[in-house]
């Protein structure tokens, strides 16, 4: 490899068990002077073991791939509408679907397909069809969200098993009475930046909507437990969310979409 200068690519580095990550990092250190090494990971925290090696300082570069922007997601709708001979005045429908796609091209494609199916447009139109925003778009998003509810959602809502004293309920101004796990999910459904929030963002939402104050420590503790549950229930894919350095990252856009559009609060938070 030294002669051919073939790079080594380690994909899914975030799946490397913590027990061997440091040893692997030291092996990478010995290779870097002669061979380019590329590490590909979803969770940036997976590289901490690499950065912790003193001799690697300045030798490991993080190249972050940006999320899809709403403008880029809108191009998916524009291309599809053009192929179907459909006009979207002012890109009203495409922009609305992009906002609800949580930076995910897959979700954008799914929402576009479902919208076209709802409109009865399953093939290219002989005459240009002009789209108009429907009054019942909330119901449209709700139907899709309920259909795609992530299986881990109920586990996150329940939190870890309770031993001894029952959890304290948090009364919201709308009359709902969740425990801390339901309250955190309630706040996550209302974050301004889908996909990421700081503990202080969630505390501000609950300060506005809860009758009693909810402390940052309670929110942080709940998120640590939810992150652990998500990791244990991840199966062969990434966890739906992670919590690190007081920030929660929703890695699964389907979960983010469900939290915003699934109308789960009245049933789930009243029954707790």
mmCIF file of C-alpha atoms in Angstrom:
data_model
loop_
_atom_site.group_PDB
_atom_site.id
_atom_site.type_symbol
_atom_site.label_atom_id
_atom_site.label_comp_id
_atom_site.label_asym_id
_atom_site.label_seq_id
_atom_site.Cartn_x
_atom_site.Cartn_y
_atom_site.Cartn_z
ATOM 1 C CA UNK A 1 0.000 0.000 0.000
ATOM 2 C CA UNK A 2 2.901 2.308 0.685
ATOM 3 C CA UNK A 3 4.131 1.769 -2.877
ATOM 4 C CA UNK A 4 0.713 2.144 -4.471
ATOM 5 C CA UNK A 5 -0.402 4.903 -2.067
ATOM 6 C CA UNK A 6 -3.839 3.351 -1.799
ATOM 7 C CA UNK A 7 -5.959 5.158 0.806
ATOM 8 C CA UNK A 8 -7.601 3.230 3.616
ATOM 9 C CA UNK A 9 -11.304 4.008 4.065
ATOM 10 C CA UNK A 10 -12.993 3.028 7.330
ATOM 11 C CA UNK A 11 -16.729 3.454 6.861
ATOM 12 C CA UNK A 12 -19.219 3.646 9.744
ATOM 13 C CA UNK A 13 -16.438 4.491 12.186
ATOM 14 C CA UNK A 14 -19.101 5.412 14.740
ATOM 15 C CA UNK A 15 -19.969 1.705 14.981
ATOM 16 C CA UNK A 16 -16.469 0.768 16.184
ATOM 17 C CA UNK A 17 -16.856 -0.472 19.785
ATOM 18 C CA UNK A 18 -15.419 1.913 22.357
ATOM 19 C CA UNK A 19 -13.322 -0.927 23.758
ATOM 20 C CA UNK A 20 -11.144 -1.052 20.631
ATOM 21 C CA UNK A 21 -11.489 2.505 19.336
ATOM 22 C CA UNK A 22 -8.359 3.762 21.107
ATOM 23 C CA UNK A 23 -6.270 0.835 19.846
ATOM 24 C CA UNK A 24 -7.552 1.445 16.327
ATOM 25 C CA UNK A 25 -6.713 5.139 16.674
ATOM 26 C CA UNK A 26 -3.118 4.248 17.541
ATOM 27 C CA UNK A 27 -2.927 2.016 14.497
ATOM 28 C CA UNK A 28 -4.203 4.886 12.373
ATOM 29 C CA UNK A 29 -1.470 7.075 13.876
ATOM 30 C CA UNK A 30 1.178 4.676 12.616
ATOM 31 C CA UNK A 31 -0.342 4.643 9.121
ATOM 32 C CA UNK A 32 -0.919 8.354 8.554
ATOM 33 C CA UNK A 33 2.699 9.270 7.690
ATOM 34 C CA UNK A 34 2.648 6.894 4.718
ATOM 35 C CA UNK A 35 -0.966 6.269 3.753
ATOM 36 C CA UNK A 36 -4.042 8.523 3.584
ATOM 37 C CA UNK A 37 -6.731 7.314 5.995
ATOM 38 C CA UNK A 38 -10.389 8.357 5.646
ATOM 39 C CA UNK A 39 -12.815 7.841 8.521
ATOM 40 C CA UNK A 40 -16.522 8.123 7.738
ATOM 41 C CA UNK A 41 -18.983 8.530 10.595
ATOM 42 C CA UNK A 42 -22.371 10.028 11.405
ATOM 43 C CA UNK A 43 -21.695 10.930 14.999
ATOM 44 C CA UNK A 44 -18.862 13.483 15.276
ATOM 45 C CA UNK A 45 -18.219 12.308 18.829
ATOM 46 C CA UNK A 46 -16.957 9.013 17.407
ATOM 47 C CA UNK A 47 -13.691 10.832 16.508
ATOM 48 C CA UNK A 48 -12.935 11.848 20.089
ATOM 49 C CA UNK A 49 -10.754 8.792 20.624
ATOM 50 C CA UNK A 50 -8.732 9.749 17.550
ATOM 51 C CA UNK A 51 -8.301 13.364 18.652
ATOM 52 C CA UNK A 52 -7.275 12.172 22.110
ATOM 53 C CA UNK A 53 -4.034 10.777 20.683
ATOM 54 C CA UNK A 54 -1.463 13.583 21.257
ATOM 55 C CA UNK A 55 0.565 12.696 18.166
ATOM 56 C CA UNK A 56 -2.518 13.083 15.958
ATOM 57 C CA UNK A 57 -3.084 16.729 16.838
ATOM 58 C CA UNK A 58 -3.323 18.635 13.582
ATOM 59 C CA UNK A 59 -3.201 15.470 11.498
ATOM 60 C CA UNK A 60 -6.866 14.496 11.653
ATOM 61 C CA UNK A 61 -9.190 16.892 9.896
ATOM 62 C CA UNK A 62 -12.947 16.912 10.285
ATOM 63 C CA UNK A 63 -14.707 17.495 6.977
ATOM 64 C CA UNK A 64 -18.370 17.999 7.754
ATOM 65 C CA UNK A 65 -20.957 17.347 5.061
ATOM 66 C CA UNK A 66 -23.730 19.890 5.426
ATOM 67 C CA UNK A 67 -27.362 18.876 5.703
ATOM 68 C CA UNK A 68 -29.628 19.391 2.729
ATOM 69 C CA UNK A 69 -30.986 22.935 2.715
ATOM 70 C CA UNK A 70 -34.636 23.742 2.099
ATOM 71 C CA UNK A 71 -33.651 25.193 -1.282
ATOM 72 C CA UNK A 72 -31.921 21.931 -2.249
ATOM 73 C CA UNK A 73 -34.883 19.871 -1.065
ATOM 74 C CA UNK A 74 -37.154 22.114 -3.104
ATOM 75 C CA UNK A 75 -35.255 21.066 -6.229
ATOM 76 C CA UNK A 76 -36.563 17.529 -5.705
ATOM 77 C CA UNK A 77 -40.137 18.786 -5.946
ATOM 78 C CA UNK A 78 -39.345 21.034 -8.923
ATOM 79 C CA UNK A 79 -37.809 18.166 -10.870
ATOM 80 C CA UNK A 80 -40.689 15.837 -10.065
ATOM 81 C CA UNK A 81 -43.364 18.410 -10.861
ATOM 82 C CA UNK A 82 -41.693 19.197 -14.194
ATOM 83 C CA UNK A 83 -41.594 15.494 -15.103
ATOM 84 C CA UNK A 84 -45.324 15.226 -14.347
ATOM 85 C CA UNK A 85 -46.173 18.471 -16.213
ATOM 86 C CA UNK A 86 -47.355 20.058 -12.980
ATOM 87 C CA UNK A 87 -47.082 23.764 -12.137
ATOM 88 C CA UNK A 88 -46.409 24.897 -8.555
ATOM 89 C CA UNK A 89 -47.009 28.683 -8.539
ATOM 90 C CA UNK A 90 -44.475 30.446 -6.365
ATOM 91 C CA UNK A 91 -43.103 27.029 -5.362
ATOM 92 C CA UNK A 92 -45.724 27.080 -2.609
ATOM 93 C CA UNK A 93 -46.233 23.337 -2.309
ATOM 94 C CA UNK A 94 -42.586 22.453 -2.840
ATOM 95 C CA UNK A 95 -41.445 24.923 -0.185
ATOM 96 C CA UNK A 96 -44.020 23.648 2.307
ATOM 97 C CA UNK A 97 -42.940 20.042 1.795
ATOM 98 C CA UNK A 98 -39.275 21.031 2.124
ATOM 99 C CA UNK A 99 -39.919 22.727 5.474
ATOM 100 C CA UNK A 100 -41.497 19.522 6.799
ATOM 101 C CA UNK A 101 -38.749 17.238 5.465
ATOM 102 C CA UNK A 102 -36.272 17.830 8.313
ATOM 103 C CA UNK A 103 -33.316 18.147 5.908
ATOM 104 C CA UNK A 104 -33.999 14.633 4.584
ATOM 105 C CA UNK A 105 -34.159 14.000 0.798
ATOM 106 C CA UNK A 106 -35.826 10.649 1.460
ATOM 107 C CA UNK A 107 -38.618 12.273 3.470
ATOM 108 C CA UNK A 108 -38.952 15.002 0.829
ATOM 109 C CA UNK A 109 -39.428 12.365 -1.866
ATOM 110 C CA UNK A 110 -41.967 10.512 0.260
ATOM 111 C CA UNK A 111 -43.989 13.641 1.011
ATOM 112 C CA UNK A 112 -43.935 14.624 -2.659
ATOM 113 C CA UNK A 113 -45.133 11.166 -3.695
ATOM 114 C CA UNK A 114 -47.913 11.196 -1.115
ATOM 115 C CA UNK A 115 -49.028 14.661 -2.156
ATOM 116 C CA UNK A 116 -49.162 13.685 -5.833
ATOM 117 C CA UNK A 117 -51.087 10.534 -4.919
ATOM 118 C CA UNK A 118 -53.556 12.624 -2.912
ATOM 119 C CA UNK A 119 -53.996 14.864 -5.975
ATOM 120 C CA UNK A 120 -54.554 11.831 -8.213
ATOM 121 C CA UNK A 121 -51.472 12.628 -10.293
ATOM 122 C CA UNK A 122 -49.754 9.297 -10.911
ATOM 123 C CA UNK A 123 -48.361 9.922 -14.393
ATOM 124 C CA UNK A 124 -47.404 12.800 -16.667
ATOM 125 C CA UNK A 125 -50.378 15.066 -17.360
ATOM 126 C CA UNK A 126 -51.391 15.781 -20.946
ATOM 127 C CA UNK A 127 -52.281 19.358 -19.980
ATOM 128 C CA UNK A 128 -50.396 21.354 -17.379
ATOM 129 C CA UNK A 129 -51.918 20.830 -13.942
ATOM 130 C CA UNK A 130 -51.723 23.777 -11.558
ATOM 131 C CA UNK A 131 -51.306 22.923 -7.883
ATOM 132 C CA UNK A 132 -52.972 24.866 -5.103
ATOM 133 C CA UNK A 133 -52.321 24.608 -1.381
ATOM 134 C CA UNK A 134 -55.084 22.652 0.316
ATOM 135 C CA UNK A 135 -56.775 23.799 3.494
ATOM 136 C CA UNK A 136 -56.278 20.367 5.065
ATOM 137 C CA UNK A 137 -52.477 20.130 4.803
ATOM 138 C CA UNK A 138 -52.255 19.533 8.566
ATOM 139 C CA UNK A 139 -54.403 16.423 8.113
ATOM 140 C CA UNK A 140 -52.214 15.339 5.191
ATOM 141 C CA UNK A 141 -49.053 15.546 7.306
ATOM 142 C CA UNK A 142 -50.803 13.856 10.231
ATOM 143 C CA UNK A 143 -51.775 10.812 8.151
ATOM 144 C CA UNK A 144 -48.189 10.305 7.009
ATOM 145 C CA UNK A 145 -46.743 10.865 10.481
ATOM 146 C CA UNK A 146 -49.055 8.294 12.078
ATOM 147 C CA UNK A 147 -48.228 5.809 9.353
ATOM 148 C CA UNK A 148 -44.483 6.179 9.949
ATOM 149 C CA UNK A 149 -44.338 6.362 13.766
ATOM 150 C CA UNK A 150 -40.843 5.173 14.815
ATOM 151 C CA UNK A 151 -41.061 1.969 16.925
ATOM 152 C CA UNK A 152 -38.657 3.440 19.501
ATOM 153 C CA UNK A 153 -40.977 6.376 20.230
ATOM 154 C CA UNK A 154 -42.938 4.546 22.919
ATOM 155 C CA UNK A 155 -39.690 3.525 24.628
ATOM 156 C CA UNK A 156 -38.485 7.129 24.675
ATOM 157 C CA UNK A 157 -41.820 8.277 26.045
ATOM 158 C CA UNK A 158 -41.790 5.697 28.847
ATOM 159 C CA UNK A 159 -38.161 6.260 29.771
ATOM 160 C CA UNK A 160 -36.328 3.712 31.933
ATOM 161 C CA UNK A 161 -38.187 1.496 34.372
ATOM 162 C CA UNK A 162 -39.365 3.187 37.548
ATOM 163 C CA UNK A 163 -38.194 1.830 40.900
ATOM 164 C CA UNK A 164 -39.932 2.888 44.056
ATOM 165 C CA UNK A 165 -41.526 6.339 43.946
ATOM 166 C CA UNK A 166 -43.515 7.207 40.844
ATOM 167 C CA UNK A 167 -42.224 10.019 38.641
ATOM 168 C CA UNK A 168 -43.385 13.577 39.235
ATOM 169 C CA UNK A 169 -45.839 14.838 36.619
ATOM 170 C CA UNK A 170 -45.400 18.242 34.992
ATOM 171 C CA UNK A 171 -48.621 20.128 34.361
ATOM 172 C CA UNK A 172 -48.685 22.041 31.097
ATOM 173 C CA UNK A 173 -50.821 25.114 30.522
ATOM 174 C CA UNK A 174 -52.886 23.202 27.958
ATOM 175 C CA UNK A 175 -53.927 20.731 30.669
ATOM 176 C CA UNK A 176 -51.604 17.846 29.728
ATOM 177 C CA UNK A 177 -49.737 16.138 32.570
ATOM 178 C CA UNK A 178 -46.586 14.402 31.289
ATOM 179 C CA UNK A 179 -43.674 13.140 33.326
ATOM 180 C CA UNK A 180 -40.210 14.487 32.488
ATOM 181 C CA UNK A 181 -39.824 12.222 29.446
ATOM 182 C CA UNK A 182 -43.104 13.279 27.923
ATOM 183 C CA UNK A 183 -42.289 16.915 28.730
ATOM 184 C CA UNK A 184 -38.935 16.698 26.947
ATOM 185 C CA UNK A 185 -40.539 15.120 23.862
ATOM 186 C CA UNK A 186 -43.214 17.829 23.967
ATOM 187 C CA UNK A 187 -40.453 20.456 23.914
ATOM 188 C CA UNK A 188 -38.528 18.665 21.140
ATOM 189 C CA UNK A 189 -41.641 18.835 18.978
ATOM 190 C CA UNK A 190 -41.474 22.635 19.220
ATOM 191 C CA UNK A 191 -37.797 23.443 18.692
ATOM 192 C CA UNK A 192 -37.208 26.090 16.006
ATOM 193 C CA UNK A 193 -34.315 24.182 14.392
ATOM 194 C CA UNK A 194 -35.552 20.660 13.572
ATOM 195 C CA UNK A 195 -32.882 18.152 14.379
ATOM 196 C CA UNK A 196 -30.879 19.902 17.104
ATOM 197 C CA UNK A 197 -31.527 21.706 20.383
ATOM 198 C CA UNK A 198 -29.616 22.794 23.471
ATOM 199 C CA UNK A 199 -30.930 22.034 26.932
ATOM 200 C CA UNK A 200 -31.568 25.754 27.414
ATOM 201 C CA UNK A 201 -33.805 25.754 24.304
ATOM 202 C CA UNK A 202 -35.951 23.011 25.785
ATOM 203 C CA UNK A 203 -36.031 24.689 29.187
ATOM 204 C CA UNK A 204 -37.243 27.918 27.548
ATOM 205 C CA UNK A 205 -40.089 26.086 25.792
ATOM 206 C CA UNK A 206 -41.163 24.408 29.025
ATOM 207 C CA UNK A 207 -40.836 27.668 30.960
ATOM 208 C CA UNK A 208 -43.360 29.098 28.532
ATOM 209 C CA UNK A 209 -45.739 26.125 28.427
ATOM 210 C CA UNK A 210 -45.441 24.441 31.846
ATOM 211 C CA UNK A 211 -47.145 25.579 35.036
ATOM 212 C CA UNK A 212 -44.152 24.639 37.203
ATOM 213 C CA UNK A 213 -40.530 25.293 36.318
ATOM 214 C CA UNK A 214 -38.543 22.406 34.860
ATOM 215 C CA UNK A 215 -34.843 22.523 35.677
ATOM 216 C CA UNK A 216 -32.033 22.123 33.156
ATOM 217 C CA UNK A 217 -30.701 19.276 35.290
ATOM 218 C CA UNK A 218 -33.963 17.336 35.020
ATOM 219 C CA UNK A 219 -34.015 17.863 31.253
ATOM 220 C CA UNK A 220 -30.376 16.830 30.920
ATOM 221 C CA UNK A 221 -30.879 13.691 33.021
ATOM 222 C CA UNK A 222 -33.882 12.677 30.944
ATOM 223 C CA UNK A 223 -31.988 13.211 27.696
ATOM 224 C CA UNK A 224 -29.097 11.086 28.914
ATOM 225 C CA UNK A 225 -31.546 8.256 29.580
ATOM 226 C CA UNK A 226 -33.339 8.754 26.257
ATOM 227 C CA UNK A 227 -30.009 8.743 24.416
ATOM 228 C CA UNK A 228 -29.122 5.456 26.115
ATOM 229 C CA UNK A 229 -32.488 3.942 25.202
ATOM 230 C CA UNK A 230 -32.104 5.082 21.584
ATOM 231 C CA UNK A 231 -28.654 3.511 21.433
ATOM 232 C CA UNK A 232 -29.841 0.205 22.892
ATOM 233 C CA UNK A 233 -32.803 0.089 20.472
ATOM 234 C CA UNK A 234 -30.805 1.133 17.399
ATOM 235 C CA UNK A 235 -30.689 -2.346 15.815
ATOM 236 C CA UNK A 236 -28.420 -2.314 12.755
ATOM 237 C CA UNK A 237 -28.739 1.421 12.139
ATOM 238 C CA UNK A 238 -27.944 4.649 13.957
ATOM 239 C CA UNK A 239 -29.799 5.667 17.123
ATOM 240 C CA UNK A 240 -32.722 7.985 16.474
ATOM 241 C CA UNK A 241 -31.182 10.616 18.746
ATOM 242 C CA UNK A 242 -28.000 11.307 20.688
ATOM 243 C CA UNK A 243 -27.272 13.674 23.570
ATOM 244 C CA UNK A 244 -23.816 15.126 24.128
ATOM 245 C CA UNK A 245 -22.391 18.368 25.518
ATOM 246 C CA UNK A 246 -25.864 19.531 26.555
ATOM 247 C CA UNK A 247 -27.179 19.266 22.982
ATOM 248 C CA UNK A 248 -29.644 16.722 21.653
ATOM 249 C CA UNK A 249 -29.390 15.719 17.992
ATOM 250 C CA UNK A 250 -32.347 13.996 16.320
ATOM 251 C CA UNK A 251 -30.590 11.753 13.799
ATOM 252 C CA UNK A 252 -33.771 10.180 12.436
ATOM 253 C CA UNK A 253 -35.820 12.730 10.454
ATOM 254 C CA UNK A 254 -38.842 10.430 10.693
ATOM 255 C CA UNK A 255 -38.814 10.879 14.472
ATOM 256 C CA UNK A 256 -38.577 14.648 14.107
ATOM 257 C CA UNK A 257 -41.458 14.632 11.624
ATOM 258 C CA UNK A 258 -43.577 12.441 13.881
ATOM 259 C CA UNK A 259 -42.960 14.657 16.911
ATOM 260 C CA UNK A 260 -44.114 17.724 14.982
ATOM 261 C CA UNK A 261 -46.973 16.237 13.004
ATOM 262 C CA UNK A 262 -48.131 13.050 14.750
ATOM 263 C CA UNK A 263 -50.641 14.671 17.164
ATOM 264 C CA UNK A 264 -49.429 12.251 19.820
ATOM 265 C CA UNK A 265 -49.570 14.569 22.852
ATOM 266 C CA UNK A 266 -53.270 14.442 23.773
ATOM 267 C CA UNK A 267 -53.324 10.651 23.925
ATOM 268 C CA UNK A 268 -49.819 9.936 25.229
ATOM 269 C CA UNK A 269 -49.377 12.738 27.742
ATOM 270 C CA UNK A 270 -52.827 12.474 29.273
ATOM 271 C CA UNK A 271 -52.468 8.754 29.835
ATOM 272 C CA UNK A 272 -49.163 9.044 31.709
#
